[in-house]
Coordinates of C-alpha atoms in Angstrom, one line a residue:
X1 CA 47.7 43.2 -90.2
X2 CA 48.1 46.8 -91.3
X3 CA 51.5 47.9 -92.6
X4 CA 52.1 51.4 -91.2
X5 CA 55.1 51.5 -93.3
X6 CA 53.0 51.3 -96.4
X7 CA 50.9 54.3 -95.2
X8 CA 54.1 56.2 -94.5
X9 CA 55.4 55.4 -98.0
X10 CA 52.3 56.8 -99.5
X11 CA 52.3 59.9 -97.3
X12 CA 56.0 60.5 -98.3
X13 CA 55.0 60.1 -102.0
X14 CA 52.0 62.5 -101.8
X15 CA 54.0 65.1 -99.7
X16 CA 56.9 64.9 -102.2
X17 CA 54.7 65.4 -105.3
X18 CA 52.7 68.1 -103.5
X19 CA 55.9 69.9 -102.9
X20 CA 57.1 69.5 -106.5
X21 CA 59.7 66.9 -105.8
X22 CA 59.2 64.1 -108.4
X23 CA 62.5 62.5 -107.3
X24 CA 60.6 61.0 -104.3
X25 CA 59.1 58.6 -106.8
X26 CA 62.5 56.9 -107.2
X27 CA 62.6 56.3 -103.4
X28 CA 59.1 54.7 -103.1
X29 CA 58.6 52.8 -106.4
X30 CA 60.3 49.8 -107.7
X31 CA 62.3 50.3 -110.9
X32 CA 60.0 47.9 -112.6
X33 CA 56.7 49.5 -111.2
X34 CA 53.7 49.9 -113.4
X35 CA 51.5 52.9 -113.3
X36 CA 48.1 52.4 -114.9
X37 CA 45.9 55.3 -115.9
X38 CA 42.6 53.4 -117.1
X39 CA 40.7 56.6 -118.2
X40 CA 43.4 57.3 -120.7
X41 CA 44.0 53.6 -121.5
X42 CA 47.7 54.2 -120.6
X43 CA 50.4 52.3 -118.7
X44 CA 53.7 53.8 -117.6
X45 CA 56.1 50.8 -117.3
X46 CA 59.3 51.3 -115.3
X47 CA 61.3 54.0 -113.7
X48 CA 62.8 55.6 -116.9
X49 CA 59.4 56.1 -118.5
X50 CA 57.9 57.3 -115.3
X51 CA 60.8 59.9 -115.0
X52 CA 60.1 61.1 -118.5
X53 CA 56.4 61.4 -118.0
X54 CA 56.8 63.4 -114.8
X55 CA 59.6 65.6 -116.1
X56 CA 57.2 66.7 -118.8
X57 CA 54.0 67.3 -116.8
X58 CA 53.2 70.9 -117.4
X59 CA 52.0 71.5 -113.8
X60 CA 52.0 69.2 -110.7
X61 CA 48.8 69.5 -108.7
X62 CA 48.3 70.5 -105.1
X63 CA 47.3 67.4 -103.4
X64 CA 44.9 67.3 -100.5
X65 CA 44.4 63.8 -99.1
X66 CA 41.0 62.8 -97.8
X67 CA 42.1 59.4 -96.4
X68 CA 44.6 56.5 -96.7
X69 CA 43.6 53.0 -95.8
X70 CA 44.6 49.4 -96.5
X71 CA 46.1 46.3 -95.2
X72 CA 48.9 43.9 -96.2
X73 CA 50.1 45.0 -99.6
X74 CA 47.0 46.7 -101.0
X75 CA 46.5 50.4 -100.0
X76 CA 44.1 53.1 -101.2
X77 CA 44.5 56.9 -101.1
X78 CA 41.5 59.2 -101.8
X79 CA 42.5 62.8 -102.6
X80 CA 41.7 66.0 -104.4
X81 CA 44.2 67.2 -107.1
X82 CA 44.1 71.0 -107.6
X83 CA 46.0 72.3 -110.6
X84 CA 45.5 75.9 -109.6
X85 CA 43.8 77.0 -112.8
X86 CA 40.3 76.0 -111.8
X87 CA 41.0 72.4 -112.8
X88 CA 40.2 70.1 -109.8
X89 CA 39.8 66.4 -109.7
X90 CA 38.7 63.8 -107.2
X91 CA 41.3 60.9 -107.2
X92 CA 41.4 57.3 -106.1
X93 CA 44.9 56.0 -106.1
X94 CA 45.3 52.2 -105.6
X95 CA 48.8 51.1 -104.5
X96 CA 50.1 47.5 -104.7
X97 CA 53.3 46.8 -102.6
X98 CA 56.1 44.4 -103.1
X99 CA 59.0 44.2 -100.5
X100 CA 58.0 47.6 -98.9
X101 CA 58.0 49.6 -102.1
X102 CA 55.2 50.4 -104.6
X103 CA 55.0 47.7 -107.4
X104 CA 51.8 49.1 -109.1
X105 CA 49.7 52.3 -108.9
X106 CA 46.4 52.5 -110.5
X107 CA 45.0 56.0 -110.6
X108 CA 41.4 57.2 -111.3
X109 CA 40.5 60.9 -111.7
X110 CA 37.0 62.3 -111.8
X111 CA 36.0 65.9 -112.5
X112 CA 33.6 67.2 -109.8
X113 CA 30.1 67.8 -111.1
X114 CA 27.0 69.4 -109.4
X115 CA 24.6 67.1 -107.7
X116 CA 21.6 65.9 -109.5
X117 CA 18.3 67.5 -108.3
X118 CA 16.3 64.3 -108.7
X119 CA 18.1 62.6 -105.8
X120 CA 18.1 65.5 -103.3
X121 CA 15.5 64.0 -101.1
X122 CA 17.7 60.9 -100.4
X123 CA 21.2 62.4 -100.1
X124 CA 23.0 65.0 -97.9
X125 CA 25.7 67.3 -99.1
X126 CA 29.3 66.8 -98.0
X127 CA 30.9 69.6 -96.1
X128 CA 33.7 71.2 -98.2
X129 CA 36.4 69.5 -96.1
X130 CA 34.8 66.1 -96.6
X131 CA 34.5 66.6 -100.4
X132 CA 38.2 67.5 -100.8

């Protein structure tokens, strides 16, 4: 059974961050939540560390959600993060819930790259709205 409350929690988080309001994180994350950033080999443990990290991020990105899906206590959000300086990343955010709040987020970011010519005969380009 899908928990629509979990979708709403993720939408609230993304809308808050997209609007520059990092305080929304205190509403949707458990105080002991983990945030894993595997590409940097980093983990943010707990609310205090999360607050310090996000208080010192030079620029929060504009977030364009592609889709949100999941069931039970495991949900995924696909998005594009646009930092406004030409830096744009495709992101996959994996959320694990406990008692209606986020207990763990694992985030993967990828820099967009041009498609490889060698596979052009077997693929189709995404429309700009699909690629965001």
